[in-house]
Amino acid sequence: MTLLYDTLFNGLAIGSVLVLAALGLAVVFGLMGVINMAHGELMMLGAYSTFVVQNLCKNGPLEALFPIYILIAIPVAFLVSGLAGLLLEKTVIRRLYGRPLETLLATWGVSLILQQFVRSVSSAFFLGLLLTVALGLLAPRITPSAWWKQRWTPLLGTGSWLFAGGVGIALASALGEVRQLDQPWFSARNLDVTAPLWLRDSLDFGGVTMPTARLFILALTAIALIGVTWFLQKSVWGLRIRAVTQNRPMSDCLGIPTEKVDALTFLVGSGLAGVAGVAVTLLGSVGPNLGGNYIVDCFMVVVLGGVGKLLGTVVAALGIGVLSYVIGSGSLLLVWPAMPAGLNEVVTFFATTSMAKVMVFALVVVFLQFRPAGLFPPKGRLVEA
């Protein structure tokens, strides 16, 4: 029984990471219907933010904060990923609402850009990019408003971004002459994040060994769930998000700022992806391809749980996480050594991480044939939305 409990605990910890990863996608995809293929890369930005915070606290004047750097990294990752998501919404997604195929292709392209960004970014590149974005977004505010009310306004908008890009490239090229500013921050190799001492220990409860890092992930997931539930159910902006989700034209007529609601939804969903990135650093190394390991699972969780249903997201994520670990780790063979020979061969064949994902995906596909709306299908006006 001890082995069974230990297996279930480890599967629960993996599932809780999937809950965190899918929670942000449930907000963006479930509530807004936007297929954001860059969600995994937003997780990656959160993971790299944790790596940066760790390095800042490892040496120098912030060295005293190293024991709690992981707590500092959580809001930092939320802000970095949230602002990246907000920028994505304002520059790409806002023009593609109601066009899911175009949204999928655009965000997939953004995911590739972000992967290459972390491979190549240097101080010179970052400062040039920052100047480009700042000039592009501030152009309507620093130029006469009458210019933006003419027939040639679309050309002006395109021209302002081209001008901003030229200025940013010029700055990056000039700064690139300085060797210290031209060195990549991360490169293409995987990087390790060292957990604080208090997260490297373990607790024994009833013979079950529970690493504190995984207990921390469980606690972080619970806090995130409580926060998101309160935000959507009790806060003013949460009520506005739900209103826009159910009936956007009516919400607009009632004075709800739908554009601000869209931006806030993306900020919150992307920020949650960053928090998931913090949790992922406690389980393994950080690399440019980190997001690709989670994006398919995240969409599978959201669809299986029921689009827009947080409870369904939690149940589906925990179920998929536990099932993937139990099958992929081969623990089922140890827990049930006397299983029939035929079943033993099947379980042995799928007793790897990649093959376990194949089996879980196949089971989800079969389940959706009988219940296409997921575990908790939407009711009422949400079905029409």
mmCIF file with all atom_site columns, C-alpha atoms in Angstrom, residues 107-243:
data_model
loop_
_atom_site.group_PDB
_atom_site.id
_atom_site.type_symbol
_atom_site.label_atom_id
_atom_site.label_alt_id
_atom_site.label_comp_id
_atom_site.label_asym_id
_atom_site.label_entity_id
_atom_site.label_seq_id
_atom_site.pdbx_PDB_ins_code
_atom_site.Cartn_x
_atom_site.Cartn_y
_atom_site.Cartn_z
_atom_site.occupancy
_atom_site.B_iso_or_equiv
_atom_site.pdbx_formal_charge
_atom_site.auth_seq_id
_atom_site.auth_comp_id
_atom_site.auth_asym_id
_atom_site.auth_atom_id
_atom_site.pdbx_PDB_model_num
ATOM 1   C CA . THR A 1 107 ? -0.019  32.433 -32.154 1.00 0.00 ? 107 THR A CA 1
ATOM 2   C CA . TRP A 1 108 ? 1.872   29.402 -33.453 1.00 0.00 ? 108 TRP A CA 1
ATOM 3   C CA . GLY A 1 109 ? 4.161   31.821 -35.278 1.00 0.00 ? 109 GLY A CA 1
ATOM 4   C CA . VAL A 1 110 ? 4.540   33.837 -32.077 1.00 0.00 ? 110 VAL A CA 1
ATOM 5   C CA . SER A 1 111 ? 5.510   30.657 -30.199 1.00 0.00 ? 111 SER A CA 1
ATOM 6   C CA . LEU A 1 112 ? 8.331   30.024 -32.691 1.00 0.00 ? 112 LEU A CA 1
ATOM 7   C CA . ILE A 1 113 ? 9.468   33.638 -32.348 1.00 0.00 ? 113 ILE A CA 1
ATOM 8   C CA . LEU A 1 114 ? 9.569   33.368 -28.554 1.00 0.00 ? 114 LEU A CA 1
ATOM 9   C CA . GLN A 1 115 ? 11.562  30.124 -28.719 1.00 0.00 ? 115 GLN A CA 1
ATOM 10  C CA . GLN A 1 116 ? 14.174  31.787 -30.894 1.00 0.00 ? 116 GLN A CA 1
ATOM 11  C CA . PHE A 1 117 ? 14.002  34.904 -28.727 1.00 0.00 ? 117 PHE A CA 1
ATOM 12  C CA . VAL A 1 118 ? 15.274  33.105 -25.623 1.00 0.00 ? 118 VAL A CA 1
ATOM 13  C CA . ARG A 1 119 ? 17.992  31.414 -27.683 1.00 0.00 ? 119 ARG A CA 1
ATOM 14  C CA . SER A 1 120 ? 19.335  34.664 -29.138 1.00 0.00 ? 120 SER A CA 1
ATOM 15  C CA . VAL A 1 121 ? 18.348  37.490 -26.791 1.00 0.00 ? 121 VAL A CA 1
ATOM 16  C CA . SER A 1 122 ? 21.179  39.699 -25.585 1.00 0.00 ? 122 SER A CA 1
ATOM 17  C CA . SER A 1 123 ? 21.228  43.073 -23.857 1.00 0.00 ? 123 SER A CA 1
ATOM 18  C CA . ALA A 1 124 ? 21.618  44.878 -27.178 1.00 0.00 ? 124 ALA A CA 1
ATOM 19  C CA . PHE A 1 125 ? 18.795  42.899 -28.792 1.00 0.00 ? 125 PHE A CA 1
ATOM 20  C CA . PHE A 1 126 ? 16.497  43.405 -25.788 1.00 0.00 ? 126 PHE A CA 1
ATOM 21  C CA . LEU A 1 127 ? 17.044  47.168 -25.598 1.00 0.00 ? 127 LEU A CA 1
ATOM 22  C CA . GLY A 1 128 ? 16.426  47.512 -29.333 1.00 0.00 ? 128 GLY A CA 1
ATOM 23  C CA . LEU A 1 129 ? 13.228  45.463 -29.065 1.00 0.00 ? 129 LEU A CA 1
ATOM 24  C CA . LEU A 1 130 ? 12.067  47.450 -26.040 1.00 0.00 ? 130 LEU A CA 1
ATOM 25  C CA . LEU A 1 131 ? 12.559  50.724 -27.911 1.00 0.00 ? 131 LEU A CA 1
ATOM 26  C CA . THR A 1 132 ? 10.677  49.345 -30.936 1.00 0.00 ? 132 THR A CA 1
ATOM 27  C CA . VAL A 1 133 ? 7.658   48.291 -28.866 1.00 0.00 ? 133 VAL A CA 1
ATOM 28  C CA . ALA A 1 134 ? 7.622   51.539 -26.886 1.00 0.00 ? 134 ALA A CA 1
ATOM 29  C CA . LEU A 1 135 ? 7.711   53.716 -30.008 1.00 0.00 ? 135 LEU A CA 1
ATOM 30  C CA . GLY A 1 136 ? 5.127   51.570 -31.790 1.00 0.00 ? 136 GLY A CA 1
ATOM 31  C CA . LEU A 1 137 ? 2.639   51.706 -28.904 1.00 0.00 ? 137 LEU A CA 1
ATOM 32  C CA . LEU A 1 138 ? 3.232   55.377 -28.088 1.00 0.00 ? 138 LEU A CA 1
ATOM 33  C CA . ALA A 1 139 ? 3.037   56.618 -31.692 1.00 0.00 ? 139 ALA A CA 1
ATOM 34  C CA . PRO A 1 140 ? -0.722  57.465 -31.506 1.00 0.00 ? 140 PRO A CA 1
ATOM 35  C CA . ARG A 1 141 ? -0.113  59.422 -28.280 1.00 0.00 ? 141 ARG A CA 1
ATOM 36  C CA . ILE A 1 142 ? 2.890   61.482 -29.383 1.00 0.00 ? 142 ILE A CA 1
ATOM 37  C CA . THR A 1 143 ? 1.510   62.465 -32.800 1.00 0.00 ? 143 THR A CA 1
ATOM 38  C CA . PRO A 1 144 ? -1.443  64.763 -33.602 1.00 0.00 ? 144 PRO A CA 1
ATOM 39  C CA . SER A 1 145 ? -4.755  62.960 -33.063 1.00 0.00 ? 145 SER A CA 1
ATOM 40  C CA . ALA A 1 146 ? -6.104  64.361 -36.359 1.00 0.00 ? 146 ALA A CA 1
ATOM 41  C CA . TRP A 1 147 ? -3.610  62.181 -38.253 1.00 0.00 ? 147 TRP A CA 1
ATOM 42  C CA . TRP A 1 148 ? -5.322  59.061 -36.930 1.00 0.00 ? 148 TRP A CA 1
ATOM 43  C CA . LYS A 1 149 ? -8.770  60.059 -38.214 1.00 0.00 ? 149 LYS A CA 1
ATOM 44  C CA . GLN A 1 150 ? -7.945  60.168 -41.906 1.00 0.00 ? 150 GLN A CA 1
ATOM 45  C CA . ARG A 1 151 ? -8.413  57.614 -44.662 1.00 0.00 ? 151 ARG A CA 1
ATOM 46  C CA . TRP A 1 152 ? -4.709  56.884 -44.672 1.00 0.00 ? 152 TRP A CA 1
ATOM 47  C CA . THR A 1 153 ? -4.676  55.992 -40.948 1.00 0.00 ? 153 THR A CA 1
ATOM 48  C CA . PRO A 1 154 ? -3.934  52.253 -41.605 1.00 0.00 ? 154 PRO A CA 1
ATOM 49  C CA . LEU A 1 155 ? -0.887  53.272 -43.644 1.00 0.00 ? 155 LEU A CA 1
ATOM 50  C CA . LEU A 1 156 ? 0.171   55.590 -40.837 1.00 0.00 ? 156 LEU A CA 1
ATOM 51  C CA . GLY A 1 157 ? -0.099  52.775 -38.305 1.00 0.00 ? 157 GLY A CA 1
ATOM 52  C CA . THR A 1 158 ? 1.989   50.447 -40.474 1.00 0.00 ? 158 THR A CA 1
ATOM 53  C CA . GLY A 1 159 ? 4.504   53.189 -41.148 1.00 0.00 ? 159 GLY A CA 1
ATOM 54  C CA . SER A 1 160 ? 4.870   54.019 -37.455 1.00 0.00 ? 160 SER A CA 1
ATOM 55  C CA . TRP A 1 161 ? 5.702   50.396 -36.640 1.00 0.00 ? 161 TRP A CA 1
ATOM 56  C CA . LEU A 1 162 ? 8.175   50.219 -39.546 1.00 0.00 ? 162 LEU A CA 1
ATOM 57  C CA . PHE A 1 163 ? 9.844   53.405 -38.314 1.00 0.00 ? 163 PHE A CA 1
ATOM 58  C CA . ALA A 1 164 ? 9.934   52.067 -34.743 1.00 0.00 ? 164 ALA A CA 1
ATOM 59  C CA . GLY A 1 165 ? 11.456  48.815 -36.012 1.00 0.00 ? 165 GLY A CA 1
ATOM 60  C CA . GLY A 1 166 ? 14.135  50.696 -37.924 1.00 0.00 ? 166 GLY A CA 1
ATOM 61  C CA . VAL A 1 167 ? 15.069  52.756 -34.866 1.00 0.00 ? 167 VAL A CA 1
ATOM 62  C CA . GLY A 1 168 ? 15.171  49.616 -32.705 1.00 0.00 ? 168 GLY A CA 1
ATOM 63  C CA . ILE A 1 169 ? 17.387  47.775 -35.209 1.00 0.00 ? 169 ILE A CA 1
ATOM 64  C CA . ALA A 1 170 ? 19.729  50.755 -35.393 1.00 0.00 ? 170 ALA A CA 1
ATOM 65  C CA . LEU A 1 171 ? 20.038  50.866 -31.595 1.00 0.00 ? 171 LEU A CA 1
ATOM 66  C CA . ALA A 1 172 ? 20.602  47.099 -31.347 1.00 0.00 ? 172 ALA A CA 1
ATOM 67  C CA . SER A 1 173 ? 23.278  47.262 -34.064 1.00 0.00 ? 173 SER A CA 1
ATOM 68  C CA . ALA A 1 174 ? 25.074  50.133 -32.333 1.00 0.00 ? 174 ALA A CA 1
ATOM 69  C CA . LEU A 1 175 ? 25.006  48.427 -28.935 1.00 0.00 ? 175 LEU A CA 1
ATOM 70  C CA . GLY A 1 176 ? 26.033  45.126 -30.524 1.00 0.00 ? 176 GLY A CA 1
ATOM 71  C CA . GLU A 1 177 ? 29.486  46.579 -31.131 1.00 0.00 ? 177 GLU A CA 1
ATOM 72  C CA . VAL A 1 178 ? 30.056  46.262 -27.374 1.00 0.00 ? 178 VAL A CA 1
ATOM 73  C CA . ARG A 1 179 ? 31.011  42.648 -26.667 1.00 0.00 ? 179 ARG A CA 1
ATOM 74  C CA . GLN A 1 180 ? 29.444  42.567 -23.184 1.00 0.00 ? 180 GLN A CA 1
ATOM 75  C CA . LEU A 1 181 ? 26.082  43.672 -24.589 1.00 0.00 ? 181 LEU A CA 1
ATOM 76  C CA . ASP A 1 182 ? 26.133  41.197 -27.478 1.00 0.00 ? 182 ASP A CA 1
ATOM 77  C CA . GLN A 1 183 ? 26.390  37.982 -25.422 1.00 0.00 ? 183 GLN A CA 1
ATOM 78  C CA . PRO A 1 184 ? 23.262  35.728 -25.352 1.00 0.00 ? 184 PRO A CA 1
ATOM 79  C CA . TRP A 1 185 ? 21.534  35.595 -21.980 1.00 0.00 ? 185 TRP A CA 1
ATOM 80  C CA . PHE A 1 186 ? 20.400  31.986 -22.130 1.00 0.00 ? 186 PHE A CA 1
ATOM 81  C CA . SER A 1 187 ? 21.516  30.335 -25.425 1.00 0.00 ? 187 SER A CA 1
ATOM 82  C CA . ALA A 1 188 ? 19.975  27.063 -26.660 1.00 0.00 ? 188 ALA A CA 1
ATOM 83  C CA . ARG A 1 189 ? 21.191  24.819 -23.824 1.00 0.00 ? 189 ARG A CA 1
ATOM 84  C CA . ASN A 1 190 ? 19.034  23.749 -20.917 1.00 0.00 ? 190 ASN A CA 1
ATOM 85  C CA . LEU A 1 191 ? 19.604  25.576 -17.633 1.00 0.00 ? 191 LEU A CA 1
ATOM 86  C CA . ASP A 1 192 ? 19.183  24.254 -14.111 1.00 0.00 ? 192 ASP A CA 1
ATOM 87  C CA . VAL A 1 193 ? 17.378  26.150 -11.378 1.00 0.00 ? 193 VAL A CA 1
ATOM 88  C CA . THR A 1 194 ? 18.616  25.366 -7.872  1.00 0.00 ? 194 THR A CA 1
ATOM 89  C CA . ALA A 1 195 ? 15.825  25.118 -5.330  1.00 0.00 ? 195 ALA A CA 1
ATOM 90  C CA . PRO A 1 196 ? 16.329  26.681 -1.876  1.00 0.00 ? 196 PRO A CA 1
ATOM 91  C CA . LEU A 1 197 ? 17.399  24.304 0.902   1.00 0.00 ? 197 LEU A CA 1
ATOM 92  C CA . TRP A 1 198 ? 13.925  24.139 2.419   1.00 0.00 ? 198 TRP A CA 1
ATOM 93  C CA . LEU A 1 199 ? 12.582  22.815 -0.898  1.00 0.00 ? 199 LEU A CA 1
ATOM 94  C CA . ARG A 1 200 ? 15.208  20.065 -1.174  1.00 0.00 ? 200 ARG A CA 1
ATOM 95  C CA . ASP A 1 201 ? 13.995  18.183 1.890   1.00 0.00 ? 201 ASP A CA 1
ATOM 96  C CA . SER A 1 202 ? 11.205  15.609 2.189   1.00 0.00 ? 202 SER A CA 1
ATOM 97  C CA . LEU A 1 203 ? 8.557   14.645 4.700   1.00 0.00 ? 203 LEU A CA 1
ATOM 98  C CA . ASP A 1 204 ? 7.539   11.124 5.691   1.00 0.00 ? 204 ASP A CA 1
ATOM 99  C CA . PHE A 1 205 ? 3.859   10.604 6.388   1.00 0.00 ? 205 PHE A CA 1
ATOM 100 C CA . GLY A 1 206 ? 2.534   7.100  6.917   1.00 0.00 ? 206 GLY A CA 1
ATOM 101 C CA . GLY A 1 207 ? 5.561   5.642  5.170   1.00 0.00 ? 207 GLY A CA 1
ATOM 102 C CA . VAL A 1 208 ? 5.047   7.853  2.096   1.00 0.00 ? 208 VAL A CA 1
ATOM 103 C CA . THR A 1 209 ? 7.993   10.092 1.166   1.00 0.00 ? 209 THR A CA 1
ATOM 104 C CA . MET A 1 210 ? 6.753   13.513 0.054   1.00 0.00 ? 210 MET A CA 1
ATOM 105 C CA . PRO A 1 211 ? 9.391   15.920 -1.341  1.00 0.00 ? 211 PRO A CA 1
ATOM 106 C CA . THR A 1 212 ? 8.810   19.468 -0.077  1.00 0.00 ? 212 THR A CA 1
ATOM 107 C CA . ALA A 1 213 ? 9.205   20.815 -3.611  1.00 0.00 ? 213 ALA A CA 1
ATOM 108 C CA . ARG A 1 214 ? 6.155   18.860 -4.738  1.00 0.00 ? 214 ARG A CA 1
ATOM 109 C CA . LEU A 1 215 ? 4.236   19.836 -1.621  1.00 0.00 ? 215 LEU A CA 1
ATOM 110 C CA . PHE A 1 216 ? 5.060   23.446 -2.481  1.00 0.00 ? 216 PHE A CA 1
ATOM 111 C CA . ILE A 1 217 ? 3.671   22.918 -6.002  1.00 0.00 ? 217 ILE A CA 1
ATOM 112 C CA . LEU A 1 218 ? 0.455   21.492 -4.535  1.00 0.00 ? 218 LEU A CA 1
ATOM 113 C CA . ALA A 1 219 ? 0.107   24.497 -2.216  1.00 0.00 ? 219 ALA A CA 1
ATOM 114 C CA . LEU A 1 220 ? 0.833   26.933 -5.055  1.00 0.00 ? 220 LEU A CA 1
ATOM 115 C CA . THR A 1 221 ? -1.808  25.244 -7.211  1.00 0.00 ? 221 THR A CA 1
ATOM 116 C CA . ALA A 1 222 ? -4.394  25.461 -4.433  1.00 0.00 ? 222 ALA A CA 1
ATOM 117 C CA . ILE A 1 223 ? -3.685  29.176 -3.872  1.00 0.00 ? 223 ILE A CA 1
ATOM 118 C CA . ALA A 1 224 ? -3.889  29.882 -7.613  1.00 0.00 ? 224 ALA A CA 1
ATOM 119 C CA . LEU A 1 225 ? -7.214  28.044 -7.872  1.00 0.00 ? 225 LEU A CA 1
ATOM 120 C CA . ILE A 1 226 ? -8.686  29.951 -4.935  1.00 0.00 ? 226 ILE A CA 1
ATOM 121 C CA . GLY A 1 227 ? -7.450  33.254 -6.367  1.00 0.00 ? 227 GLY A CA 1
ATOM 122 C CA . VAL A 1 228 ? -8.824  32.642 -9.863  1.00 0.00 ? 228 VAL A CA 1
ATOM 123 C CA . THR A 1 229 ? -12.171 31.404 -8.517  1.00 0.00 ? 229 THR A CA 1
ATOM 124 C CA . TRP A 1 230 ? -12.551 34.474 -6.309  1.00 0.00 ? 230 TRP A CA 1
ATOM 125 C CA . PHE A 1 231 ? -11.519 36.780 -9.149  1.00 0.00 ? 231 PHE A CA 1
ATOM 126 C CA . LEU A 1 232 ? -14.031 35.350 -11.625 1.00 0.00 ? 232 LEU A CA 1
ATOM 127 C CA . GLN A 1 233 ? -16.908 34.920 -9.167  1.00 0.00 ? 233 GLN A CA 1
ATOM 128 C CA . LYS A 1 234 ? -16.629 37.863 -6.765  1.00 0.00 ? 234 LYS A CA 1
ATOM 129 C CA . SER A 1 235 ? -14.594 40.709 -8.231  1.00 0.00 ? 235 SER A CA 1
ATOM 130 C CA . VAL A 1 236 ? -16.082 43.446 -10.431 1.00 0.00 ? 236 VAL A CA 1
ATOM 131 C CA . TRP A 1 237 ? -13.782 42.679 -13.352 1.00 0.00 ? 237 TRP A CA 1
ATOM 132 C CA . GLY A 1 238 ? -14.446 38.970 -12.993 1.00 0.00 ? 238 GLY A CA 1
ATOM 133 C CA . LEU A 1 239 ? -18.171 39.607 -13.364 1.00 0.00 ? 239 LEU A CA 1
ATOM 134 C CA . ARG A 1 240 ? -17.452 41.742 -16.404 1.00 0.00 ? 240 ARG A CA 1
ATOM 135 C CA . ILE A 1 241 ? -15.382 38.959 -17.946 1.00 0.00 ? 241 ILE A CA 1
ATOM 136 C CA . ARG A 1 242 ? -18.249 36.513 -17.455 1.00 0.00 ? 242 ARG A CA 1
ATOM 137 C CA . ALA A 1 243 ? -20.731 39.001 -18.904 1.00 0.00 ? 243 ALA A CA 1
#
